[in-house]
PDB file of C-alpha atoms in Angstrom:
ATOM      1  CA  UNK U   1     126.915 103.252 119.195  1.00 51.00           C
ATOM      2  CA  UNK U   2     124.525 101.583 121.760  1.00 71.00           C
ATOM      3  CA  UNK U   3     122.846  98.305 120.626  1.00 89.00           C
ATOM      4  CA  UNK U   4     119.106  98.341 120.090  1.00 94.00           C
ATOM      5  CA  UNK U   5     116.746  95.357 120.506  1.00 96.00           C
ATOM      6  CA  UNK U   6     115.002  94.353 117.116  1.00 97.00           C
ATOM      7  CA  UNK U   7     111.610  94.856 118.651  1.00 97.00           C
ATOM      8  CA  UNK U   8     112.528  98.326 120.174  1.00 97.00           C
ATOM      9  CA  UNK U   9     113.720  99.364 116.776  1.00 97.00           C
ATOM     10  CA  UNK U  10     110.436  98.081 115.144  1.00 97.00           C
ATOM     11  CA  UNK U  11     108.352 100.189 117.531  1.00 97.00           C
ATOM     12  CA  UNK U  12     110.649 103.232 117.021  1.00 96.00           C
ATOM     13  CA  UNK U  13     110.195 102.799 113.196  1.00 97.00           C
ATOM     14  CA  UNK U  14     106.439 103.003 113.414  1.00 96.00           C
ATOM     15  CA  UNK U  15     106.320 105.616 116.193  1.00 95.00           C
ATOM     16  CA  UNK U  16     108.674 108.064 114.435  1.00 93.00           C
ATOM     17  CA  UNK U  17     107.483 107.000 110.870  1.00 92.00           C
ATOM     18  CA  UNK U  18     111.094 106.599 109.822  1.00 91.00           C
ATOM     19  CA  UNK U  19     110.138 105.592 106.239  1.00 85.00           C
ATOM     20  CA  UNK U  20     108.221 108.992 106.058  1.00 85.00           C
ATOM     21  CA  UNK U  21     105.389 107.197 104.216  1.00 81.00           C
ATOM     22  CA  UNK U  22     101.808 108.290 103.893  1.00 78.00           C
ATOM     23  CA  UNK U  23     100.579 105.918 106.467  1.00 85.00           C
ATOM     24  CA  UNK U  24      98.117 107.146 108.980  1.00 89.00           C
ATOM     25  CA  UNK U  25      98.543 107.322 112.725  1.00 91.00           C
ATOM     26  CA  UNK U  26      95.911 104.670 113.195  1.00 91.00           C
ATOM     27  CA  UNK U  27      97.805 102.398 110.852  1.00 91.00           C
ATOM     28  CA  UNK U  28     101.029 102.867 112.568  1.00 94.00           C
ATOM     29  CA  UNK U  29      99.438 102.293 116.029  1.00 95.00           C
ATOM     30  CA  UNK U  30      98.048  99.101 114.801  1.00 95.00           C
ATOM     31  CA  UNK U  31     101.474  97.985 113.667  1.00 96.00           C
ATOM     32  CA  UNK U  32     103.005  98.879 117.114  1.00 97.00           C
ATOM     33  CA  UNK U  33     100.273  96.810 118.706  1.00 96.00           C
ATOM     34  CA  UNK U  34     101.310  93.759 116.490  1.00 96.00           C
ATOM     35  CA  UNK U  35     104.808  94.248 117.596  1.00 97.00           C
ATOM     36  CA  UNK U  36     104.023  94.361 121.128  1.00 97.00           C
ATOM     37  CA  UNK U  37     101.583  91.291 121.051  1.00 95.00           C
ATOM     38  CA  UNK U  38     103.382  88.972 118.825  1.00 96.00           C
ATOM     39  CA  UNK U  39     107.028  90.123 118.002  1.00 97.00           C
ATOM     40  CA  UNK U  40     108.294  90.929 121.700  1.00 97.00           C
ATOM     41  CA  UNK U  41     107.408  87.491 123.120  1.00 95.00           C
ATOM     42  CA  UNK U  42     109.175  85.792 120.221  1.00 96.00           C
ATOM     43  CA  UNK U  43     112.323  87.932 119.611  1.00 96.00           C
ATOM     44  CA  UNK U  44     112.854  88.855 123.252  1.00 93.00           C
ATOM     45  CA  UNK U  45     116.329  90.264 123.681  1.00 93.00           C
ATOM     46  CA  UNK U  46     117.670  89.767 120.154  1.00 96.00           C
ATOM     47  CA  UNK U  47     119.321  92.856 118.816  1.00 96.00           C
ATOM     48  CA  UNK U  48     118.640  94.260 115.360  1.00 95.00           C
ATOM     49  CA  UNK U  49     122.108  93.511 113.936  1.00 94.00           C
ATOM     50  CA  UNK U  50     121.732  89.795 115.050  1.00 95.00           C
ATOM     51  CA  UNK U  51     118.552  89.146 113.080  1.00 95.00           C
ATOM     52  CA  UNK U  52     118.945  86.527 110.309  1.00 95.00           C
ATOM     53  CA  UNK U  53     116.400  85.220 107.694  1.00 94.00           C
ATOM     54  CA  UNK U  54     116.225  82.083 109.811  1.00 93.00           C
ATOM     55  CA  UNK U  55     114.804  84.185 112.627  1.00 95.00           C
ATOM     56  CA  UNK U  56     112.115  85.684 110.394  1.00 94.00           C
ATOM     57  CA  UNK U  57     111.219  82.260 108.898  1.00 92.00           C
ATOM     58  CA  UNK U  58     110.981  80.924 112.490  1.00 93.00           C
ATOM     59  CA  UNK U  59     108.795  83.932 113.536  1.00 94.00           C
ATOM     60  CA  UNK U  60     106.211  83.226 110.606  1.00 91.00           C
ATOM     61  CA  UNK U  61     106.016  79.486 111.574  1.00 90.00           C
ATOM     62  CA  UNK U  62     105.410  80.734 115.289  1.00 92.00           C
ATOM     63  CA  UNK U  63     102.515  82.929 114.094  1.00 92.00           C
ATOM     64  CA  UNK U  64     101.024  79.964 112.029  1.00 88.00           C
ATOM     65  CA  UNK U  65     100.643  78.031 115.380  1.00 87.00           C
ATOM     66  CA  UNK U  66      99.500  80.984 117.569  1.00 89.00           C
ATOM     67  CA  UNK U  67      96.046  80.731 118.888  1.00 87.00           C
ATOM     68  CA  UNK U  68      93.570  83.592 118.415  1.00 88.00           C
ATOM     69  CA  UNK U  69      92.804  85.517 121.463  1.00 85.00           C
ATOM     70  CA  UNK U  70      89.099  84.677 121.065  1.00 86.00           C
ATOM     71  CA  UNK U  71      89.783  80.975 121.167  1.00 86.00           C
ATOM     72  CA  UNK U  72      91.904  81.295 124.052  1.00 85.00           C
ATOM     73  CA  UNK U  73      89.285  83.191 125.995  1.00 87.00           C
ATOM     74  CA  UNK U  74      86.581  80.715 124.964  1.00 87.00           C
ATOM     75  CA  UNK U  75      88.795  77.911 126.096  1.00 86.00           C
ATOM     76  CA  UNK U  76      89.295  79.432 129.476  1.00 88.00           C
ATOM     77  CA  UNK U  77      85.582  79.927 129.937  1.00 89.00           C
ATOM     78  CA  UNK U  78      84.780  76.368 128.821  1.00 89.00           C
ATOM     79  CA  UNK U  79      82.870  77.614 125.740  1.00 88.00           C
ATOM     80  CA  UNK U  80      83.040  75.809 122.466  1.00 86.00           C
ATOM     81  CA  UNK U  81      84.585  78.010 119.826  1.00 84.00           C
ATOM     82  CA  UNK U  82      83.763  77.101 116.201  1.00 78.00           C
ATOM     83  CA  UNK U  83      85.853  79.540 114.145  1.00 79.00           C
ATOM     84  CA  UNK U  84      89.561  79.589 113.358  1.00 79.00           C
ATOM     85  CA  UNK U  85      91.572  78.353 116.279  1.00 86.00           C
ATOM     86  CA  UNK U  86      94.813  79.915 114.859  1.00 87.00           C
ATOM     87  CA  UNK U  87      95.654  83.264 113.259  1.00 88.00           C
ATOM     88  CA  UNK U  88      94.405  83.496 109.691  1.00 83.00           C
ATOM     89  CA  UNK U  89      96.726  83.974 106.811  1.00 82.00           C
ATOM     90  CA  UNK U  90      95.424  87.607 106.501  1.00 83.00           C
ATOM     91  CA  UNK U  91      96.298  88.296 110.194  1.00 89.00           C
ATOM     92  CA  UNK U  92      99.723  86.826 109.844  1.00 90.00           C
ATOM     93  CA  UNK U  93     100.369  89.053 106.680  1.00 90.00           C
ATOM     94  CA  UNK U  94      99.465  92.097 108.965  1.00 93.00           C
ATOM     95  CA  UNK U  95     101.890  91.066 111.652  1.00 95.00           C
ATOM     96  CA  UNK U  96     104.642  90.225 109.194  1.00 93.00           C
ATOM     97  CA  UNK U  97     104.338  93.740 107.626  1.00 93.00           C
ATOM     98  CA  UNK U  98     104.739  95.291 111.180  1.00 96.00           C
ATOM     99  CA  UNK U  99     108.107  93.407 111.307  1.00 96.00           C
ATOM    100  CA  UNK U 100     109.210  93.350 107.769  1.00 94.00           C
ATOM    101  CA  UNK U 101     108.956  97.101 106.993  1.00 94.00           C
ATOM    102  CA  UNK U 102     111.320  98.084 109.755  1.00 96.00           C
ATOM    103  CA  UNK U 103     113.633  95.231 108.900  1.00 95.00           C
ATOM    104  CA  UNK U 104     113.935  96.206 105.202  1.00 94.00           C
ATOM    105  CA  UNK U 105     114.652  99.828 106.355  1.00 95.00           C
ATOM    106  CA  UNK U 106     117.273  98.427 108.671  1.00 94.00           C
ATOM    107  CA  UNK U 107     118.941  96.513 105.826  1.00 93.00           C
ATOM    108  CA  UNK U 108     118.796  99.371 103.512  1.00 93.00           C
ATOM    109  CA  UNK U 109     120.639 101.656 106.163  1.00 93.00           C
ATOM    110  CA  UNK U 110     123.220  98.957 107.022  1.00 93.00           C
ATOM    111  CA  UNK U 111     121.783  98.533 110.574  1.00 93.00           C
ATOM    112  CA  UNK U 112     121.703  94.818 109.681  1.00 92.00           C
ATOM    113  CA  UNK U 113     124.389  93.381 107.376  1.00 92.00           C
ATOM    114  CA  UNK U 114     123.319  89.676 107.254  1.00 90.00           C
ATOM    115  CA  UNK U 115     123.179  88.273 103.732  1.00 86.00           C
ATOM    116  CA  UNK U 116     120.273  85.964 102.845  1.00 86.00           C
ATOM    117  CA  UNK U 117     116.958  85.555 101.090  1.00 87.00           C
ATOM    118  CA  UNK U 118     115.153  88.112 103.220  1.00 89.00           C
ATOM    119  CA  UNK U 119     112.072  88.479 100.906  1.00 84.00           C
ATOM    120  CA  UNK U 120     111.684  84.708 100.702  1.00 85.00           C
ATOM    121  CA  UNK U 121     111.932  84.528 104.569  1.00 86.00           C
ATOM    122  CA  UNK U 122     109.191  87.050 104.937  1.00 82.00           C
ATOM    123  CA  UNK U 123     106.692  85.342 102.592  1.00 77.00           C
ATOM    124  CA  UNK U 124     103.531  83.764 103.712  1.00 61.00           C
ATOM    125  CA  UNK U 125     103.641  80.396 101.991  1.00 56.00           C
ATOM    126  CA  UNK U 126     100.827  79.213  99.663  1.00 49.00           C
ATOM    127  CA  UNK U 127     100.254  75.736  98.303  1.00 47.00           C
ATOM    128  CA  UNK U 128      99.832  76.022  94.522  1.00 45.00           C
ATOM    129  CA  UNK U 129      96.779  78.005  93.538  1.00 41.00           C
ATOM    130  CA  UNK U 130      94.482  76.606  96.182  1.00 43.00           C
ATOM    131  CA  UNK U 131      93.365  78.467  99.184  1.00 44.00           C
ATOM    132  CA  UNK U 132      95.514  77.345 102.178  1.00 47.00           C
ATOM    133  CA  UNK U 133      94.631  77.575 105.727  1.00 50.00           C
ATOM    134  CA  UNK U 134      97.128  76.900 108.474  1.00 56.00           C
ATOM    135  CA  UNK U 135      96.751  73.729 110.785  1.00 57.00           C
ATOM    136  CA  UNK U 136      94.006  74.295 113.247  1.00 60.00           C
ATOM    137  CA  UNK U 137      91.920  76.612 111.174  1.00 61.00           C
ATOM    138  CA  UNK U 138      88.447  75.002 110.893  1.00 62.00           C
ATOM    139  CA  UNK U 139      86.721  77.688 108.711  1.00 58.00           C
ATOM    140  CA  UNK U 140      87.784  80.224 106.070  1.00 59.00           C
ATOM    141  CA  UNK U 141      87.180  83.927 106.433  1.00 59.00           C
ATOM    142  CA  UNK U 142      83.433  84.628 106.712  1.00 66.00           C
ATOM    143  CA  UNK U 143      82.163  86.358 103.540  1.00 77.00           C
ATOM    144  CA  UNK U 144      78.472  86.877 102.834  1.00 85.00           C
ATOM    145  CA  UNK U 145      76.975  84.867 100.064  1.00 88.00           C
ATOM    146  CA  UNK U 146      74.500  86.480  97.503  1.00 90.00           C
ATOM    147  CA  UNK U 147      71.600  84.770  99.094  1.00 92.00           C
ATOM    148  CA  UNK U 148      72.588  86.057 102.570  1.00 91.00           C
ATOM    149  CA  UNK U 149      72.994  89.654 101.221  1.00 92.00           C
ATOM    150  CA  UNK U 150      69.536  89.348  99.521  1.00 93.00           C
ATOM    151  CA  UNK U 151      68.020  88.141 102.840  1.00 94.00           C
ATOM    152  CA  UNK U 152      69.658  91.030 104.750  1.00 92.00           C
ATOM    153  CA  UNK U 153      68.342  93.559 102.196  1.00 93.00           C
ATOM    154  CA  UNK U 154      64.877  92.337 102.448  1.00 93.00           C
ATOM    155  CA  UNK U 155      64.954  92.160 106.305  1.00 92.00           C
ATOM    156  CA  UNK U 156      63.410  94.561 108.733  1.00 92.00           C
ATOM    157  CA  UNK U 157      66.025  96.884 110.171  1.00 93.00           C
ATOM    158  CA  UNK U 158      65.405  98.783 113.367  1.00 91.00           C
ATOM    159  CA  UNK U 159      68.264 101.256 112.526  1.00 92.00           C
ATOM    160  CA  UNK U 160      67.791 103.236 109.255  1.00 94.00           C
ATOM    161  CA  UNK U 161      71.219 104.587 109.241  1.00 95.00           C
ATOM    162  CA  UNK U 162      72.825 101.098 109.580  1.00 94.00           C
ATOM    163  CA  UNK U 163      70.615  99.799 106.812  1.00 95.00           C
ATOM    164  CA  UNK U 164      71.650 102.567 104.550  1.00 96.00           C
ATOM    165  CA  UNK U 165      75.248 101.969 105.349  1.00 96.00           C
ATOM    166  CA  UNK U 166      74.778  98.345 104.471  1.00 95.00           C
ATOM    167  CA  UNK U 167      72.946  99.082 101.316  1.00 95.00           C
ATOM    168  CA  UNK U 168      75.632 101.583 100.049  1.00 96.00           C
ATOM    169  CA  UNK U 169      78.428  99.067 100.994  1.00 95.00           C
ATOM    170  CA  UNK U 170      76.650  96.282  99.145  1.00 94.00           C
ATOM    171  CA  UNK U 171      76.224  98.035  95.942  1.00 94.00           C
ATOM    172  CA  UNK U 172      79.474 100.060  95.848  1.00 93.00           C
ATOM    173  CA  UNK U 173      81.919  98.048  97.729  1.00 91.00           C
ATOM    174  CA  UNK U 174      82.972 101.120  99.806  1.00 93.00           C
ATOM    175  CA  UNK U 175      85.124 100.475 102.819  1.00 91.00           C
ATOM    176  CA  UNK U 176      83.941 101.262 106.379  1.00 92.00           C
ATOM    177  CA  UNK U 177      86.189 104.390 106.512  1.00 92.00           C
ATOM    178  CA  UNK U 178      84.996 105.575 103.153  1.00 94.00           C
ATOM    179  CA  UNK U 179      81.402 105.284 104.350  1.00 95.00           C
ATOM    180  CA  UNK U 180      82.045 107.189 107.474  1.00 95.00           C
ATOM    181  CA  UNK U 181      83.742 110.023 105.456  1.00 94.00           C
ATOM    182  CA  UNK U 182      81.003 110.147 102.894  1.00 96.00           C
ATOM    183  CA  UNK U 183      79.305 113.741 102.749  1.00 96.00           C
ATOM    184  CA  UNK U 184      76.058 114.914 101.385  1.00 96.00           C
ATOM    185  CA  UNK U 185      77.837 116.800  98.509  1.00 96.00           C
ATOM    186  CA  UNK U 186      79.403 113.475  97.311  1.00 96.00           C
ATOM    187  CA  UNK U 187      75.984 111.989  96.580  1.00 96.00           C
ATOM    188  CA  UNK U 188      74.894 112.398  92.841  1.00 96.00           C
ATOM    189  CA  UNK U 189      71.962 111.105  90.892  1.00 95.00           C
ATOM    190  CA  UNK U 190      74.112 108.816  88.894  1.00 95.00           C
ATOM    191  CA  UNK U 191      77.213 108.219  91.064  1.00 95.00           C
ATOM    192  CA  UNK U 192      78.973 108.651  94.437  1.00 96.00           C
ATOM    193  CA  UNK U 193      82.079 110.555  94.433  1.00 95.00           C
ATOM    194  CA  UNK U 194      84.759 108.878  96.988  1.00 94.00           C
ATOM    195  CA  UNK U 195      87.235 111.433  98.060  1.00 91.00           C
ATOM    196  CA  UNK U 196      88.298 110.437 101.603  1.00 91.00           C
ATOM    197  CA  UNK U 197      88.164 107.829 104.419  1.00 92.00           C
ATOM    198  CA  UNK U 198      87.758 108.434 108.146  1.00 93.00           C
ATOM    199  CA  UNK U 199      89.138 106.954 111.251  1.00 90.00           C
ATOM    200  CA  UNK U 200      88.647 108.229 114.850  1.00 87.00           C
ATOM    201  CA  UNK U 201      92.392 108.900 115.364  1.00 88.00           C
ATOM    202  CA  UNK U 202      93.219 110.659 112.063  1.00 88.00           C
ATOM    203  CA  UNK U 203      89.814 112.007 111.166  1.00 88.00           C
ATOM    204  CA  UNK U 204      89.363 112.702 107.493  1.00 88.00           C
ATOM    205  CA  UNK U 205      92.269 111.204 105.454  1.00 88.00           C
ATOM    206  CA  UNK U 206      92.950 109.802 101.987  1.00 85.00           C
ATOM    207  CA  UNK U 207      91.394 106.496 100.867  1.00 84.00           C
ATOM    208  CA  UNK U 208      93.472 103.370 101.450  1.00 78.00           C
ATOM    209  CA  UNK U 209      95.151 103.300  98.029  1.00 76.00           C
ATOM    210  CA  UNK U 210      95.316 107.032  98.055  1.00 77.00           C
ATOM    211  CA  UNK U 211      93.211 107.477  94.977  1.00 81.00           C
ATOM    212  CA  UNK U 212      89.838 109.255  94.514  1.00 86.00           C
ATOM    213  CA  UNK U 213      87.154 107.529  92.324  1.00 89.00           C
ATOM    214  CA  UNK U 214      83.659 108.065  91.072  1.00 93.00           C
ATOM    215  CA  UNK U 215      81.301 104.935  91.553  1.00 93.00           C
ATOM    216  CA  UNK U 216      78.132 104.747  89.439  1.00 95.00           C
ATOM    217  CA  UNK U 217      74.892 103.971  91.307  1.00 94.00           C
ATOM    218  CA  UNK U 218      71.373 103.009  90.120  1.00 94.00           C
ATOM    219  CA  UNK U 219      68.298 105.223  90.532  1.00 95.00           C
ATOM    220  CA  UNK U 220      66.566 103.217  93.418  1.00 95.00           C
ATOM    221  CA  UNK U 221      69.785 103.496  95.610  1.00 95.00           C
ATOM    222  CA  UNK U 222      69.945 107.273  94.819  1.00 96.00           C
ATOM    223  CA  UNK U 223      66.225 107.708  95.921  1.00 96.00           C
ATOM    224  CA  UNK U 224      66.655 105.654  99.017  1.00 95.00           C
ATOM    225  CA  UNK U 225      69.607 107.844 100.015  1.00 96.00           C
ATOM    226  CA  UNK U 226      67.635 110.937  99.431  1.00 96.00           C
ATOM    227  CA  UNK U 227      64.743 109.636 101.512  1.00 96.00           C
ATOM    228  CA  UNK U 228      67.019 108.553 104.299  1.00 96.00           C
ATOM    229  CA  UNK U 229      68.638 112.034 104.393  1.00 96.00           C
ATOM    230  CA  UNK U 230      65.203 113.504 104.745  1.00 95.00           C
ATOM    231  CA  UNK U 231      64.595 111.697 107.898  1.00 94.00           C
ATOM    232  CA  UNK U 232      67.700 113.190 109.631  1.00 94.00           C
ATOM    233  CA  UNK U 233      67.423 116.396 111.803  1.00 93.00           C
ATOM    234  CA  UNK U 234      68.145 119.615 109.791  1.00 92.00           C
ATOM    235  CA  UNK U 235      70.974 120.354 112.190  1.00 92.00           C
ATOM    236  CA  UNK U 236      72.803 117.371 110.617  1.00 92.00           C
ATOM    237  CA  UNK U 237      72.087 118.098 107.051  1.00 91.00           C
ATOM    238  CA  UNK U 238      72.242 121.880 106.740  1.00 91.00           C
ATOM    239  CA  UNK U 239      75.045 121.794 104.223  1.00 93.00           C
ATOM    240  CA  UNK U 240      76.754 119.620 101.475  1.00 93.00           C
ATOM    241  CA  UNK U 241      79.849 119.257 103.994  1.00 94.00           C
ATOM    242  CA  UNK U 242      77.638 117.389 106.491  1.00 95.00           C
ATOM    243  CA  UNK U 243      78.146 113.641 106.800  1.00 96.00           C
ATOM    244  CA  UNK U 244      75.732 111.208 105.222  1.00 96.00           C
ATOM    245  CA  UNK U 245      76.166 108.956 108.244  1.00 96.00           C
ATOM    246  CA  UNK U 246      76.559 111.327 111.165  1.00 94.00           C
ATOM    247  CA  UNK U 247      77.052 110.710 114.877  1.00 93.00           C
ATOM    248  CA  UNK U 248      73.992 111.367 116.869  1.00 91.00           C
ATOM    249  CA  UNK U 249      76.112 111.917 119.985  1.00 89.00           C
ATOM    250  CA  UNK U 250      79.208 114.018 118.878  1.00 87.00           C
ATOM    251  CA  UNK U 251      78.228 116.838 116.546  1.00 86.00           C
ATOM    252  CA  UNK U 252      80.310 117.303 113.425  1.00 88.00           C
ATOM    253  CA  UNK U 253      81.631 113.865 113.313  1.00 92.00           C
ATOM    254  CA  UNK U 254      80.475 110.771 111.414  1.00 93.00           C
ATOM    255  CA  UNK U 255      79.066 107.614 112.886  1.00 92.00           C
ATOM    256  CA  UNK U 256      81.423 105.865 115.269  1.00 86.00           C
ATOM    257  CA  UNK U 257      82.604 102.122 115.234  1.00 64.00           C
ATOM    258  CA  UNK U 258      79.452 101.221 117.297  1.00 64.00           C
ATOM    259  CA  UNK U 259      76.961 103.324 115.342  1.00 65.00           C
ATOM    260  CA  UNK U 260      76.929 106.109 118.084  1.00 69.00           C
TER     261      UNK U 260
END
């Protein structure tokens, strides 16, 4: 049997969806990108059967010292960068998943027979119950405060579609993909029915956790949504199957990542 590099196996795992999971094509492509950007430079020519827990622990530590692309670009341009200099814990978790899922598959199918504390090696360490940021991180993840959300709600927006997406997201907690997938028939006087999510690669798909849910809304939000829909061209609202936040450029699709 011909030897296979660990990173080649990881890419093949995601390309061929070896685990036969419900992951989307967009999700798997994101994991392949993580492998190419972060795992390939680190693991280089190590074969799948040679990987040990020590390699994985070293990789996690390597990620904790890895500068973000934005910081590196700002440094090259001589611009002061005031956010996190290094990858966040959330980003490290995503990259770790790109490596750990193929690894556990390989262990299960005896492609690697090294004994050891694999799950412990793959863990992103915490310090007690406190939020912990790796050295070099100068700010936590940006999350709006209530005061900032109130200010945004009361502001003048020049894009009614963007404003309505913001309002619905604020008062329902819907994810971006769920907002894009929202259709007119999902809007009811007392609730919003969340059936799908949407991305530009897979199109309509299941929600992130695979479940459907009904989210209650208040009367003012329902009225605002109906008033907003009334401002859209009839060609975009002729049936309940039409998207609440449609693209104005590509007919029959929802708004894109850049509000097109």
